[in-house]
Amino acid sequence: MHKIQEMQTFSITYMKAWLAGKQNSLLQKLTIFILLFGMVFGGCGTVDLKVRKNLDHPNIHPNTVAILPFTLAGPTPEGVPVHRLFRECFFNYFSYLGYVDVPLETIDYKLQAAGMKKYKEVLGFSSEKLRDILAVDAVIKGQVLETNNFTGGIHAETSIKAKIEMIDLRTGETLWETEHKQRIYSGILSPTVVEIIQDQMDNVKVHQALYKTAEMFSIGIMMKIPDPAEVWQKEIRLPEIKSIETNLKLNQKLKPNDRIYVNLTGDAGLKGSFGIGSWKSNIPLREINPGMYSGSYIVQESDEISSALIVGTLKNAQGLTGKRFYKHGMAVIEKSSLN
Amino acid sequence: MKNTQYIKILQRLVVGCMALSMSACATDLQTRVAGNLTALSKNQTVAILPVETSDPGQKEMAKMFRQGLYANLKQSEFHLLERYVIDGLLKQNKLTDPSILLNINPMQFGEILGVDAIVFSRINKVERSYFVLHSSIKLSVSVQMVDTRSGEILWRAEQTEQDFSGIGKIPTGITTALLAPIQFVTNKFNLSRMTSNMVDKLTVLVKHPNEADRENQFEKPIIAKNATHELKKIEELQQLKAEWQEAMILHEKAELSASSKNLESNKEPLVEIATKPESNSVKKNKIQAHSIVQKIKRVESEMPPLSPQKEAMIPTPIYMSQAITVKPISVIESKEAPPITRSYVGTSAKQLTSSKTQLYTVQVGAYKTKAHARKLERSLKRKGYDVFITQNGKNIYRVQVDRFASKEDAIKLAHHIQIQEKLKNFVTRFSGV
């Protein structure tokens, strides 16, 4: 596969020169033609991901992961920050896997607070330092080594070459790594005239073309990254709500200044709230005793609901939420006659 | 500027080529969103459920599609629940078959997953065809997002994406004419790329609901079918309870105006059994009472059972009406008799009453209008109770449940009805139907 990629790179370099009129001999044209023929069969190589550590044992798998800012080795094509774009795209696809991924804004904020001024500085941070700053089990480092966006009369290509690795901050070991070049191209030998023109059109939109390439890179790599989803699935437990009560009476129509009381019992020490259907949510509940939550809502002049169920919510530190509906009554708020 | 000109030239060329081709790659997308979609923020969590497939061979496509939905909706205004959390919780609740998910009430998902909205999706078609000089791939999907708190459909879309390669696209040579169709239809990369493109287009409105045109918005809120059914049930139950409360007041008035003798014989204190010790007769009927509880729990549950497997585990209910054959008889007189141990099977109400045994029943309602009494009777019958209507001298229709030789048994049922059905009731002497 590497040989094919080398051939492809070689042929593109030649073709660029040919288009510039520097190479003109029939022999050279033929060489390029043969090499391009190889491209048709070469397609886009699959990601070669090397797993450095056996992750079969549940205790070994990292749970929380931070995707560090990616770095860019070369210049940005047409001013598009490929490394940022690729990191965002990678993060979006990575969220499908069974890791708890820290939002990118949170990571950047913490790194900046710790003194990081340039993205490249992050490569020099030790595992201990990163663990102190980010409080995660593992990090993903990404380096965009090479980017290309070329559109010619008969050939269009966008490529991203990058090195990505996951490092276990608990041990400092590399869990997996890959260096891959993702290409999206079309040319005289690739299928049809319509496609050639369409692909060239798309390729001229640099940002879009690079994002699409990053997307295909991400899809390819996600198929290979070890996914611990099965490991964590058994341990999932939502906060439990044992009971929910309200003061709603049967067929009662609430009026301004009426108060809806909600009492909820469940797991202790969590963040409690309730909602009135989808109309109003996150009305806070106070934990008056361990595991007993209470709160209320005063009906406002402008409120109006035809019928809505009261839903109680308990949220834990991991962001997991337990919900329970009060099914013995519905909130009906008539519009105030004053309005 | 240079790029813009270049695009324009290429666009014209494409249009020309398209006109020449027999057909072109096409997208048919019908998508609509609800105004309430804009109300979802980072405080609300959405779960993308496993994708239903119409054929086992579509599993790979289903995985790619769900992955694409995650990647795209990660850029939306709401928070997405991690995929492994969803799959883990569904597994814990034995909901591993994606084809049954759409039949479950969205509110139930709200409680199982702790989310504010859910995304159902289905792969309708993955069609690859090859005809030497022409090959094509056709993908078709349906998606629906439902608010678990209200049952409202927030987003609904149907999309068909089709692309082909071959003679229709003007091959660049004989080799290409032959090879391109093969390569197109067999290359996994094309399916990935098409799926990725498809999800990009599909999710545009959900990522930016404010940009939806009028034609892409629902005219009025639409409630999902399963949610409508459940909400209606809750409303009906509320209505019944309200009527019962009114009837209770009427009943009390009627009882007060009755003769003092009747008052003596008919009036019983309201049930208070929480602190009462279990009598021997209650113990004897424990197995039967347990069966009743099992049955009632299953039927009165306001949401459908979690899974067929779970339902299968529930023992077949014993219908009390099967155990006692109730025939309308006019037994007005009922003299005091020593209590007997209750024996259900093979002992009809007629036999019990004709042997002058004092029986007890649980009264759950009293109405002036017979239709109201019938409504409550029907509702409780559906839940498996042995319910019947009696009429007193004041033209009050009394809704009563079951007959017991043992008062303790009657009290136990009364307590059960109080808890399970939230119906106020009392134990009274059975005076015949």
Short mmCIF file of N, CA and C in Angstrom, two decimals, chain A residues 147-281:
data_model
loop_
_atom_site.label_atom_id
_atom_site.label_comp_id
_atom_site.label_asym_id
_atom_site.label_seq_id
_atom_site.Cartn_x
_atom_site.Cartn_y
_atom_site.Cartn_z
N THR A 147 -0.26 18.86 3.86
CA THR A 147 -1.59 19.02 3.25
C THR A 147 -1.41 19.42 1.80
N ASN A 148 -2.37 19.07 1.00
CA ASN A 148 -2.29 19.41 -0.42
C ASN A 148 -3.68 19.65 -0.97
N ASN A 149 -3.81 20.72 -1.74
CA ASN A 149 -5.06 20.98 -2.43
C ASN A 149 -4.70 21.49 -3.82
N PHE A 150 -4.86 20.58 -4.78
CA PHE A 150 -4.41 20.90 -6.14
C PHE A 150 -5.55 20.68 -7.13
N THR A 151 -5.79 21.66 -7.96
CA THR A 151 -6.80 21.50 -9.02
C THR A 151 -6.18 21.91 -10.35
N GLY A 152 -6.10 20.95 -11.28
CA GLY A 152 -5.56 21.23 -12.62
C GLY A 152 -6.61 20.86 -13.66
N GLY A 153 -6.26 20.97 -14.92
CA GLY A 153 -7.22 20.69 -15.98
C GLY A 153 -7.77 19.28 -15.95
N ILE A 154 -6.89 18.31 -15.64
CA ILE A 154 -7.36 16.92 -15.67
C ILE A 154 -7.20 16.23 -14.32
N HIS A 155 -6.79 16.95 -13.36
CA HIS A 155 -6.58 16.29 -12.07
C HIS A 155 -6.93 17.21 -10.90
N ALA A 156 -7.58 16.63 -9.91
CA ALA A 156 -7.89 17.38 -8.69
C ALA A 156 -7.58 16.49 -7.50
N GLU A 157 -6.94 17.06 -6.53
CA GLU A 157 -6.59 16.24 -5.36
C GLU A 157 -6.54 17.09 -4.11
N THR A 158 -7.06 16.52 -3.04
CA THR A 158 -6.89 17.12 -1.72
C THR A 158 -6.39 16.01 -0.82
N SER A 159 -5.38 16.29 -0.05
CA SER A 159 -4.86 15.24 0.84
C SER A 159 -4.42 15.83 2.17
N ILE A 160 -4.50 14.98 3.16
CA ILE A 160 -4.00 15.34 4.50
C ILE A 160 -3.16 14.17 4.99
N LYS A 161 -1.93 14.48 5.36
CA LYS A 161 -1.08 13.45 5.97
C LYS A 161 -0.90 13.82 7.43
N ALA A 162 -1.17 12.89 8.30
CA ALA A 162 -1.09 13.23 9.72
C ALA A 162 -0.62 12.05 10.56
N LYS A 163 -0.07 12.40 11.70
CA LYS A 163 0.34 11.38 12.66
C LYS A 163 -0.55 11.58 13.89
N ILE A 164 -1.22 10.54 14.29
CA ILE A 164 -2.10 10.65 15.46
C ILE A 164 -1.76 9.52 16.43
N GLU A 165 -1.72 9.84 17.71
CA GLU A 165 -1.42 8.81 18.72
C GLU A 165 -2.20 9.06 19.99
N MET A 166 -2.50 7.98 20.69
CA MET A 166 -3.15 8.10 22.00
C MET A 166 -2.14 7.71 23.08
N ILE A 167 -1.99 8.56 24.06
CA ILE A 167 -1.03 8.31 25.13
C ILE A 167 -1.77 8.15 26.46
N ASP A 168 -1.46 7.06 27.15
CA ASP A 168 -2.05 6.81 28.47
C ASP A 168 -1.29 7.66 29.49
N LEU A 169 -1.96 8.63 30.06
CA LEU A 169 -1.27 9.53 30.99
C LEU A 169 -0.97 8.85 32.33
N ARG A 170 -1.61 7.74 32.59
CA ARG A 170 -1.38 7.04 33.86
C ARG A 170 -0.04 6.31 33.83
N THR A 171 0.39 5.92 32.62
CA THR A 171 1.64 5.17 32.51
C THR A 171 2.66 5.87 31.60
N GLY A 172 2.18 6.80 30.81
CA GLY A 172 3.07 7.48 29.86
C GLY A 172 3.26 6.70 28.57
N GLU A 173 2.59 5.55 28.45
CA GLU A 173 2.78 4.68 27.28
C GLU A 173 1.89 5.12 26.11
N THR A 174 2.39 4.82 24.91
CA THR A 174 1.57 5.06 23.71
C THR A 174 0.67 3.84 23.53
N LEU A 175 -0.64 4.09 23.45
CA LEU A 175 -1.58 2.97 23.32
C LEU A 175 -1.74 2.57 21.87
N TRP A 176 -1.84 3.54 20.99
CA TRP A 176 -1.88 3.25 19.55
C TRP A 176 -1.38 4.47 18.79
N GLU A 177 -0.97 4.25 17.57
CA GLU A 177 -0.52 5.38 16.75
C GLU A 177 -0.71 5.06 15.27
N THR A 178 -0.80 6.10 14.51
CA THR A 178 -0.91 5.91 13.06
C THR A 178 -0.32 7.11 12.33
N GLU A 179 0.24 6.81 11.18
CA GLU A 179 0.65 7.89 10.29
C GLU A 179 0.03 7.56 8.94
N HIS A 180 -0.85 8.43 8.49
CA HIS A 180 -1.65 8.08 7.32
C HIS A 180 -1.84 9.30 6.42
N LYS A 181 -1.92 9.01 5.14
CA LYS A 181 -2.21 10.08 4.20
C LYS A 181 -3.57 9.79 3.55
N GLN A 182 -4.50 10.68 3.74
CA GLN A 182 -5.83 10.51 3.16
C GLN A 182 -5.97 11.40 1.94
N ARG A 183 -6.37 10.78 0.84
CA ARG A 183 -6.50 11.52 -0.41
C ARG A 183 -7.92 11.45 -0.93
N ILE A 184 -8.35 12.53 -1.48
CA ILE A 184 -9.56 12.48 -2.31
C ILE A 184 -9.15 13.11 -3.63
N TYR A 185 -9.25 12.34 -4.70
CA TYR A 185 -8.78 12.87 -5.98
C TYR A 185 -9.62 12.34 -7.12
N SER A 186 -9.47 12.98 -8.22
CA SER A 186 -10.03 12.44 -9.47
C SER A 186 -9.17 12.98 -10.61
N GLY A 187 -9.11 12.23 -11.69
CA GLY A 187 -8.26 12.66 -12.80
C GLY A 187 -8.68 11.98 -14.06
N ILE A 188 -7.84 12.07 -15.04
CA ILE A 188 -8.18 11.57 -16.37
C ILE A 188 -8.48 10.06 -16.36
N LEU A 189 -7.80 9.37 -15.46
CA LEU A 189 -8.02 7.92 -15.43
C LEU A 189 -9.11 7.51 -14.44
N SER A 190 -9.48 8.43 -13.62
CA SER A 190 -10.54 8.07 -12.69
C SER A 190 -11.87 8.33 -13.40
N PRO A 191 -12.87 7.59 -13.03
CA PRO A 191 -13.97 7.18 -13.89
C PRO A 191 -14.43 8.06 -15.04
N THR A 192 -15.12 9.12 -14.82
CA THR A 192 -15.84 9.74 -15.95
C THR A 192 -15.64 11.25 -16.01
N VAL A 193 -16.01 11.79 -17.15
CA VAL A 193 -15.84 13.23 -17.38
C VAL A 193 -16.65 14.04 -16.37
N VAL A 194 -17.90 13.60 -16.15
CA VAL A 194 -18.77 14.34 -15.23
C VAL A 194 -18.14 14.39 -13.84
N GLU A 195 -17.63 13.24 -13.41
CA GLU A 195 -17.02 13.19 -12.08
C GLU A 195 -15.78 14.05 -11.99
N ILE A 196 -14.99 14.02 -13.05
CA ILE A 196 -13.76 14.82 -13.05
C ILE A 196 -14.11 16.29 -12.84
N ILE A 197 -15.09 16.76 -13.61
CA ILE A 197 -15.45 18.18 -13.51
C ILE A 197 -16.08 18.50 -12.16
N GLN A 198 -16.98 17.61 -11.74
CA GLN A 198 -17.64 17.83 -10.45
C GLN A 198 -16.61 17.85 -9.32
N ASP A 199 -15.69 16.89 -9.33
CA ASP A 199 -14.68 16.81 -8.29
C ASP A 199 -13.78 18.04 -8.30
N GLN A 200 -13.47 18.53 -9.49
CA GLN A 200 -12.62 19.71 -9.58
C GLN A 200 -13.34 20.93 -9.01
N MET A 201 -14.62 20.98 -9.32
CA MET A 201 -15.42 22.09 -8.77
C MET A 201 -15.39 22.07 -7.25
N ASP A 202 -15.61 20.88 -6.72
CA ASP A 202 -15.61 20.73 -5.26
C ASP A 202 -14.23 21.04 -4.68
N ASN A 203 -13.23 20.62 -5.42
CA ASN A 203 -11.87 20.77 -4.90
C ASN A 203 -11.43 22.23 -4.81
N VAL A 204 -12.02 23.06 -5.66
CA VAL A 204 -11.66 24.48 -5.64
C VAL A 204 -12.13 25.13 -4.34
N LYS A 205 -13.22 24.63 -3.78
CA LYS A 205 -13.67 25.12 -2.48
C LYS A 205 -12.78 24.47 -1.43
N VAL A 206 -11.70 25.14 -1.11
CA VAL A 206 -10.61 24.54 -0.32
C VAL A 206 -11.07 24.04 1.04
N HIS A 207 -11.79 24.91 1.75
CA HIS A 207 -12.20 24.56 3.11
C HIS A 207 -13.05 23.29 3.09
N GLN A 208 -14.01 23.30 2.17
CA GLN A 208 -14.92 22.16 2.06
C GLN A 208 -14.17 20.88 1.67
N ALA A 209 -13.24 21.03 0.74
CA ALA A 209 -12.48 19.87 0.27
C ALA A 209 -11.61 19.30 1.39
N LEU A 210 -11.00 20.21 2.16
CA LEU A 210 -10.16 19.73 3.26
C LEU A 210 -11.00 19.07 4.35
N TYR A 211 -12.18 19.64 4.61
CA TYR A 211 -13.04 19.06 5.65
C TYR A 211 -13.48 17.66 5.22
N LYS A 212 -13.82 17.54 3.95
CA LYS A 212 -14.26 16.23 3.43
C LYS A 212 -13.14 15.20 3.56
N THR A 213 -11.93 15.66 3.27
CA THR A 213 -10.78 14.75 3.39
C THR A 213 -10.55 14.36 4.86
N ALA A 214 -10.67 15.35 5.74
CA ALA A 214 -10.51 15.09 7.17
C ALA A 214 -11.58 14.12 7.65
N GLU A 215 -12.76 14.28 7.07
CA GLU A 215 -13.88 13.42 7.45
C GLU A 215 -13.60 11.97 7.05
N MET A 216 -13.10 11.79 5.83
CA MET A 216 -12.81 10.43 5.38
C MET A 216 -11.64 9.83 6.18
N PHE A 217 -10.69 10.65 6.55
CA PHE A 217 -9.58 10.22 7.41
C PHE A 217 -10.15 9.74 8.74
N SER A 218 -11.05 10.54 9.31
CA SER A 218 -11.62 10.22 10.61
C SER A 218 -12.44 8.94 10.56
N ILE A 219 -13.26 8.81 9.52
CA ILE A 219 -14.09 7.60 9.39
C ILE A 219 -13.18 6.37 9.30
N GLY A 220 -12.12 6.50 8.53
CA GLY A 220 -11.18 5.38 8.37
C GLY A 220 -10.50 5.00 9.67
N ILE A 221 -10.07 5.99 10.41
CA ILE A 221 -9.32 5.70 11.65
C ILE A 221 -10.24 5.17 12.75
N MET A 222 -11.50 5.61 12.76
CA MET A 222 -12.42 5.17 13.81
C MET A 222 -12.70 3.67 13.73
N MET A 223 -12.57 3.14 12.51
CA MET A 223 -12.80 1.69 12.34
C MET A 223 -11.70 0.89 13.02
N LYS A 224 -10.54 1.54 13.23
CA LYS A 224 -9.39 0.80 13.76
C LYS A 224 -9.12 1.08 15.24
N ILE A 225 -9.55 2.21 15.75
CA ILE A 225 -9.26 2.55 17.14
C ILE A 225 -9.98 1.58 18.08
N PRO A 226 -9.27 1.01 19.07
CA PRO A 226 -9.94 0.11 20.01
C PRO A 226 -11.09 0.83 20.72
N ASP A 227 -12.25 0.18 20.72
CA ASP A 227 -13.45 0.80 21.30
C ASP A 227 -13.85 0.08 22.59
N PRO A 228 -13.73 0.75 23.73
CA PRO A 228 -14.06 0.07 24.99
C PRO A 228 -15.54 0.12 25.37
N ALA A 229 -16.41 0.45 24.41
CA ALA A 229 -17.85 0.61 24.72
C ALA A 229 -18.40 -0.58 25.49
N GLU A 230 -18.06 -1.77 25.06
CA GLU A 230 -18.59 -2.98 25.70
C GLU A 230 -18.16 -3.06 27.17
N VAL A 231 -16.96 -2.57 27.45
CA VAL A 231 -16.42 -2.64 28.82
C VAL A 231 -17.25 -1.77 29.75
N TRP A 232 -17.56 -0.56 29.30
CA TRP A 232 -18.26 0.39 30.19
C TRP A 232 -19.75 0.15 30.27
N GLN A 233 -20.30 -0.49 29.23
CA GLN A 233 -21.75 -0.67 29.17
C GLN A 233 -22.32 -1.32 30.43
N LYS A 234 -21.56 -2.29 30.98
CA LYS A 234 -22.07 -3.03 32.14
C LYS A 234 -22.12 -2.15 33.39
N GLU A 235 -21.30 -1.13 33.42
CA GLU A 235 -21.18 -0.33 34.65
C GLU A 235 -22.12 0.87 34.68
N ILE A 236 -22.85 1.09 33.61
CA ILE A 236 -23.69 2.29 33.55
C ILE A 236 -24.88 2.18 34.49
N ARG A 237 -25.07 3.20 35.25
CA ARG A 237 -26.23 3.26 36.14
C ARG A 237 -26.68 4.70 36.22
N LEU A 238 -27.91 4.95 35.85
CA LEU A 238 -28.44 6.31 35.92
C LEU A 238 -28.84 6.62 37.36
N PRO A 239 -28.85 7.88 37.76
CA PRO A 239 -29.35 8.23 39.09
C PRO A 239 -30.79 7.73 39.26
N GLU A 240 -31.06 7.17 40.42
CA GLU A 240 -32.39 6.58 40.63
C GLU A 240 -33.35 7.57 41.29
N ILE A 241 -34.55 7.65 40.74
CA ILE A 241 -35.61 8.44 41.36
C ILE A 241 -36.66 7.44 41.85
N LYS A 242 -36.85 7.42 43.16
CA LYS A 242 -37.79 6.42 43.71
C LYS A 242 -39.22 6.89 43.58
N SER A 243 -39.46 8.16 43.85
CA SER A 243 -40.85 8.63 43.76
C SER A 243 -40.88 10.12 43.42
N ILE A 244 -42.00 10.52 42.86
CA ILE A 244 -42.20 11.94 42.58
C ILE A 244 -43.65 12.29 42.92
N GLU A 245 -43.82 13.39 43.62
CA GLU A 245 -45.17 13.82 44.01
C GLU A 245 -45.33 15.30 43.70
N THR A 246 -46.54 15.66 43.36
CA THR A 246 -46.84 17.08 43.16
C THR A 246 -48.16 17.40 43.85
N ASN A 247 -48.47 18.67 43.92
CA ASN A 247 -49.75 19.07 44.54
C ASN A 247 -50.83 19.29 43.47
N LEU A 248 -50.56 18.82 42.25
CA LEU A 248 -51.55 19.00 41.18
C LEU A 248 -52.82 18.22 41.50
N LYS A 249 -53.94 18.90 41.39
CA LYS A 249 -55.22 18.23 41.66
C LYS A 249 -55.88 17.87 40.34
N LEU A 250 -56.80 16.92 40.43
CA LEU A 250 -57.47 16.46 39.22
C LEU A 250 -58.25 17.58 38.56
N ASN A 251 -58.07 17.68 37.27
CA ASN A 251 -58.79 18.68 36.46
C ASN A 251 -58.64 20.11 36.98
N GLN A 252 -57.56 20.33 37.70
CA GLN A 252 -57.35 21.69 38.24
C GLN A 252 -56.71 22.56 37.16
N LYS A 253 -57.27 23.73 36.99
CA LYS A 253 -56.68 24.67 36.05
C LYS A 253 -55.91 25.71 36.84
N LEU A 254 -54.63 25.76 36.58
CA LEU A 254 -53.79 26.66 37.37
C LEU A 254 -53.92 28.09 36.88
N LYS A 255 -53.80 29.02 37.82
CA LYS A 255 -53.93 30.44 37.50
C LYS A 255 -52.67 31.16 37.97
N PRO A 256 -52.48 32.38 37.49
CA PRO A 256 -51.29 33.13 37.95
C PRO A 256 -51.20 33.16 39.47
N ASN A 257 -49.97 33.03 39.95
CA ASN A 257 -49.63 33.00 41.38
C ASN A 257 -49.94 31.68 42.07
N ASP A 258 -50.55 30.73 41.35
CA ASP A 258 -50.66 29.37 41.91
C ASP A 258 -49.25 28.80 41.96
N ARG A 259 -49.04 27.89 42.90
CA ARG A 259 -47.70 27.33 43.02
C ARG A 259 -47.73 25.82 42.82
N ILE A 260 -46.87 25.34 41.93
CA ILE A 260 -46.76 23.89 41.73
C ILE A 260 -45.60 23.41 42.62
N TYR A 261 -45.93 22.54 43.55
CA TYR A 261 -44.89 21.97 44.43
C TYR A 261 -44.50 20.61 43.89
N VAL A 262 -43.21 20.34 43.95
CA VAL A 262 -42.73 19.01 43.52
C VAL A 262 -41.79 18.46 44.58
N ASN A 263 -42.09 17.24 45.02
CA ASN A 263 -41.21 16.54 45.96
C ASN A 263 -40.71 15.28 45.28
N LEU A 264 -39.46 15.01 45.49
CA LEU A 264 -38.84 13.88 44.79
C LEU A 264 -37.92 13.14 45.76
N THR A 265 -37.93 11.82 45.72
CA THR A 265 -36.98 11.06 46.53
C THR A 265 -36.12 10.20 45.60
N GLY A 266 -34.88 10.06 45.95
CA GLY A 266 -33.96 9.28 45.10
C GLY A 266 -32.56 9.27 45.67
N ASP A 267 -31.59 9.06 44.81
CA ASP A 267 -30.19 9.03 45.25
C ASP A 267 -29.81 10.38 45.88
N ALA A 268 -29.01 10.30 46.93
CA ALA A 268 -28.63 11.52 47.65
C ALA A 268 -27.44 12.23 47.00
N GLY A 269 -27.34 13.51 47.28
CA GLY A 269 -26.18 14.30 46.87
C GLY A 269 -26.11 14.67 45.40
N LEU A 270 -27.24 14.66 44.72
CA LEU A 270 -27.22 14.98 43.28
C LEU A 270 -27.90 16.32 43.01
N LYS A 271 -27.82 16.73 41.76
CA LYS A 271 -28.45 17.98 41.36
C LYS A 271 -29.87 17.68 40.90
N GLY A 272 -30.83 18.21 41.63
CA GLY A 272 -32.23 17.92 41.31
C GLY A 272 -32.90 19.08 40.60
N SER A 273 -33.81 18.74 39.71
CA SER A 273 -34.59 19.78 39.03
C SER A 273 -35.88 19.15 38.53
N PHE A 274 -36.82 19.98 38.12
CA PHE A 274 -38.01 19.43 37.48
C PHE A 274 -38.41 20.30 36.31
N GLY A 275 -39.24 19.74 35.47
CA GLY A 275 -39.70 20.47 34.30
C GLY A 275 -41.20 20.30 34.15
N ILE A 276 -41.79 21.21 33.40
CA ILE A 276 -43.23 21.11 33.11
C ILE A 276 -43.32 20.81 31.62
N GLY A 277 -43.48 19.54 31.30
CA GLY A 277 -43.43 19.10 29.91
C GLY A 277 -42.14 19.58 29.27
N SER A 278 -42.24 19.96 28.00
CA SER A 278 -41.05 20.54 27.35
C SER A 278 -41.11 22.06 27.43
N TRP A 279 -42.18 22.55 28.06
CA TRP A 279 -42.39 24.00 28.12
C TRP A 279 -41.40 24.70 29.04
N LYS A 280 -41.14 24.10 30.17
CA LYS A 280 -40.17 24.71 31.10
C LYS A 280 -39.33 23.60 31.72
N SER A 281 -38.03 23.79 31.75
CA SER A 281 -37.19 22.75 32.35
C SER A 281 -36.15 23.38 33.27
#
